[in-house]
Amino acid sequence: MKFSTSVATILLAVAFVNAQYGDVPAAATTTAATAASSTGTTTTALNANIYKNDHFVAAVGVDGTDAVFAVWYPNSTITGWIGIGIGKGMSDADIYLSWFTNTSTTPKVTDRTATNHSLPLIDTVQTVTVLDTVPTVLSSLVPTKLSVAAKSLIIFKRPLAATGADKAISVTDVNNFIWAVNTVPVVNATIKKHEYKGTFTLSLSQSTTATGSSTTGTSKTGGADKSRASLLIVFVAMIASLMF
């Protein structure tokens, strides 16, 4: 009699738990969709790289068929000129000299070719284009406090391909660059000899990741199923103690 009563009690317990949680298929899984938050930025792989020292900083990236450059002084506004060139040394280097005048917030950028250690000559065909905002490809490398309007940043672009006297810039191999600066203001486009100079190499095939935030849903696996099983175990344990 006691055994029959216990069985009846177990059946009532099962019916009660099903009534509470319904018929949820075993191992059911629901996963919320992933969505970017309204203020977030998705992570994007960019072909860009940066070189910096105590006197000069350059961020270089690939934007379509162009190479884009952002150059600046690490600790001040650009008071003098900045030069960056493609090549291993001054001889036959493809050089871009840039500076601000006293009367304009638009920088001067000239495309030149060096034949020796004298002032590089201006190319007959100018393939350089001055930009006033930081391209997306360089946005994670250029500090937000810098701007062209504040004369703390110079941005320009040129074709990746060799054009006229310009050397090609590779998106797969390491590129050789030279740099030089002079912090004395440029007057009447007179370029004085550099105060600091050097060389560096840069690969544009390496990916720089733009950081941001995203809102990602969480996964919930068989939540109702687990709750129902747990409650059944409790009921069965209680009934077993009465039976034995």
Short mmCIF file of C-alpha atoms in Angstrom, two decimals, residues 64-218:
data_model
loop_
_atom_site.label_atom_id
_atom_site.label_comp_id
_atom_site.label_asym_id
_atom_site.label_seq_id
_atom_site.Cartn_x
_atom_site.Cartn_y
_atom_site.Cartn_z
CA GLY A 64 42.37 51.97 -52.52
CA THR A 65 45.00 52.66 -55.15
CA ASP A 66 46.64 55.38 -53.06
CA ALA A 67 49.17 55.52 -50.26
CA VAL A 68 48.13 57.97 -47.54
CA PHE A 69 50.56 59.69 -45.20
CA ALA A 70 50.15 61.55 -41.92
CA VAL A 71 53.27 63.21 -40.49
CA TRP A 72 53.79 65.26 -37.34
CA TYR A 73 56.17 66.34 -34.59
CA PRO A 74 55.71 64.14 -31.49
CA ASN A 75 55.75 66.99 -28.95
CA SER A 76 54.68 70.23 -30.62
CA THR A 77 52.93 71.90 -33.51
CA ILE A 78 54.74 71.86 -36.85
CA THR A 79 56.92 74.95 -36.74
CA GLY A 80 59.28 74.05 -39.57
CA TRP A 81 59.29 71.45 -42.32
CA ILE A 82 58.94 67.66 -42.46
CA GLY A 83 60.33 65.43 -45.16
CA ILE A 84 59.57 61.77 -45.89
CA GLY A 85 60.91 59.84 -48.84
CA ILE A 86 60.77 56.44 -50.49
CA GLY A 87 64.23 54.95 -50.78
CA LYS A 88 67.23 53.79 -48.76
CA GLY A 89 69.09 57.10 -48.94
CA MET A 90 69.09 60.59 -50.45
CA SER A 91 70.42 59.44 -53.80
CA ASP A 92 67.46 59.03 -56.20
CA ALA A 93 64.91 59.11 -53.37
CA ASP A 94 61.28 60.07 -53.99
CA ILE A 95 60.73 62.81 -51.37
CA TYR A 96 57.76 64.77 -50.04
CA LEU A 97 58.59 68.03 -48.28
CA SER A 98 55.83 69.68 -46.27
CA TRP A 99 55.35 72.76 -44.07
CA PHE A 100 52.87 75.40 -42.94
CA THR A 101 53.10 79.06 -43.85
CA ASN A 102 52.29 81.88 -41.42
CA THR A 103 49.22 82.91 -43.40
CA SER A 104 47.42 79.60 -43.98
CA THR A 105 46.32 76.47 -42.16
CA THR A 106 46.58 74.51 -45.41
CA PRO A 107 50.03 72.91 -45.58
CA LYS A 108 52.34 73.03 -48.55
CA VAL A 109 53.39 69.59 -49.77
CA THR A 110 55.80 69.25 -52.69
CA ASP A 111 56.76 66.12 -54.62
CA ARG A 112 60.53 66.07 -55.19
CA THR A 113 63.42 63.87 -56.30
CA ALA A 114 66.83 63.85 -54.64
CA THR A 115 69.92 63.21 -56.71
CA ASN A 116 72.49 63.73 -53.97
CA HIS A 117 72.74 65.36 -50.54
CA SER A 118 71.54 68.75 -51.73
CA LEU A 119 68.00 70.16 -51.66
CA PRO A 120 65.70 67.75 -53.61
CA LEU A 121 64.36 69.22 -56.85
CA ILE A 122 60.63 69.69 -57.41
CA ASP A 123 59.19 67.14 -59.88
CA THR A 124 57.69 68.43 -63.10
CA VAL A 125 54.56 66.34 -62.48
CA GLN A 126 53.08 66.68 -58.99
CA THR A 127 51.15 63.55 -58.01
CA VAL A 128 50.60 64.50 -54.37
CA THR A 129 47.21 65.60 -52.98
CA VAL A 130 46.90 67.42 -49.66
CA LEU A 131 44.13 66.18 -47.33
CA ASP A 132 42.45 68.04 -44.47
CA THR A 133 41.03 65.08 -42.52
CA VAL A 134 42.51 61.81 -41.34
CA PRO A 135 41.59 58.90 -43.65
CA THR A 136 39.80 55.97 -42.02
CA VAL A 137 42.78 53.70 -42.64
CA LEU A 138 44.92 55.90 -40.36
CA SER A 139 42.32 56.83 -37.77
CA SER A 140 43.56 54.35 -35.16
CA LEU A 141 47.16 55.55 -35.51
CA VAL A 142 46.80 59.33 -35.44
CA PRO A 143 46.06 60.90 -32.02
CA THR A 144 42.67 62.64 -32.01
CA LYS A 145 44.18 65.78 -30.46
CA LEU A 146 46.09 66.47 -33.70
CA SER A 147 44.57 68.34 -36.63
CA VAL A 148 45.54 70.14 -39.80
CA ALA A 149 43.65 73.25 -38.64
CA ALA A 150 45.81 73.42 -35.52
CA LYS A 151 48.99 73.03 -37.61
CA SER A 152 49.93 69.92 -35.68
CA LEU A 153 49.36 67.44 -38.52
CA ILE A 154 50.02 67.19 -42.24
CA ILE A 155 48.14 64.61 -44.35
CA PHE A 156 48.56 63.80 -48.03
CA LYS A 157 48.20 61.00 -50.54
CA ARG A 158 49.83 59.78 -53.74
CA PRO A 159 49.32 56.76 -56.04
CA LEU A 160 50.77 53.45 -54.91
CA ALA A 161 52.00 52.80 -58.43
CA ALA A 162 55.13 54.35 -59.89
CA THR A 163 54.09 57.50 -61.72
CA GLY A 164 56.55 59.79 -63.50
CA ALA A 165 59.51 60.21 -61.15
CA ASP A 166 57.63 58.61 -58.24
CA LYS A 167 58.72 55.23 -56.92
CA ALA A 168 56.16 52.48 -56.36
CA ILE A 169 55.02 51.70 -52.81
CA SER A 170 54.50 48.01 -52.10
CA VAL A 171 51.53 46.56 -50.23
CA THR A 172 53.21 43.15 -49.87
CA ASP A 173 56.93 43.82 -49.34
CA VAL A 174 58.76 45.96 -46.79
CA ASN A 175 59.22 49.57 -47.94
CA ASN A 176 62.34 51.64 -47.29
CA PHE A 177 61.83 55.23 -46.16
CA ILE A 178 63.99 58.19 -45.22
CA TRP A 179 62.96 61.15 -43.10
CA ALA A 180 64.25 64.58 -42.07
CA VAL A 181 62.96 67.61 -40.15
CA ASN A 182 63.88 71.19 -39.39
CA THR A 183 61.93 73.04 -36.70
CA VAL A 184 62.84 76.54 -37.94
CA PRO A 185 59.88 78.25 -39.69
CA VAL A 186 59.94 78.18 -43.49
CA VAL A 187 60.01 81.72 -44.91
CA ASN A 188 59.33 82.37 -48.61
CA ALA A 189 59.51 78.62 -49.30
CA THR A 190 63.18 78.60 -48.35
CA ILE A 191 64.07 75.13 -47.12
CA LYS A 192 66.97 75.14 -44.69
CA LYS A 193 69.15 72.11 -44.04
CA HIS A 194 67.67 69.41 -41.84
CA GLU A 195 68.32 69.33 -38.10
CA TYR A 196 67.50 65.64 -37.75
CA LYS A 197 67.34 62.79 -40.25
CA GLY A 198 67.15 59.01 -40.44
CA THR A 199 65.85 55.92 -42.20
CA PHE A 200 63.22 53.31 -41.42
CA THR A 201 61.33 50.41 -42.96
CA LEU A 202 57.59 49.84 -42.93
CA SER A 203 55.32 47.02 -44.06
CA LEU A 204 51.84 47.90 -45.24
CA SER A 205 50.72 44.27 -45.39
CA GLN A 206 50.45 44.12 -41.60
CA SER A 207 46.97 44.69 -40.23
CA THR A 208 46.24 47.37 -37.72
CA THR A 209 42.96 46.80 -35.86
CA ALA A 210 40.54 49.63 -35.20
CA THR A 211 39.14 49.22 -31.69
CA GLY A 212 35.57 49.84 -30.63
CA SER A 213 32.66 48.44 -28.66
CA SER A 214 29.88 46.08 -29.57
CA THR A 215 26.87 44.64 -27.84
CA THR A 216 26.86 40.86 -28.06
CA GLY A 217 24.00 38.66 -26.89
CA THR A 218 24.63 35.73 -24.55
#
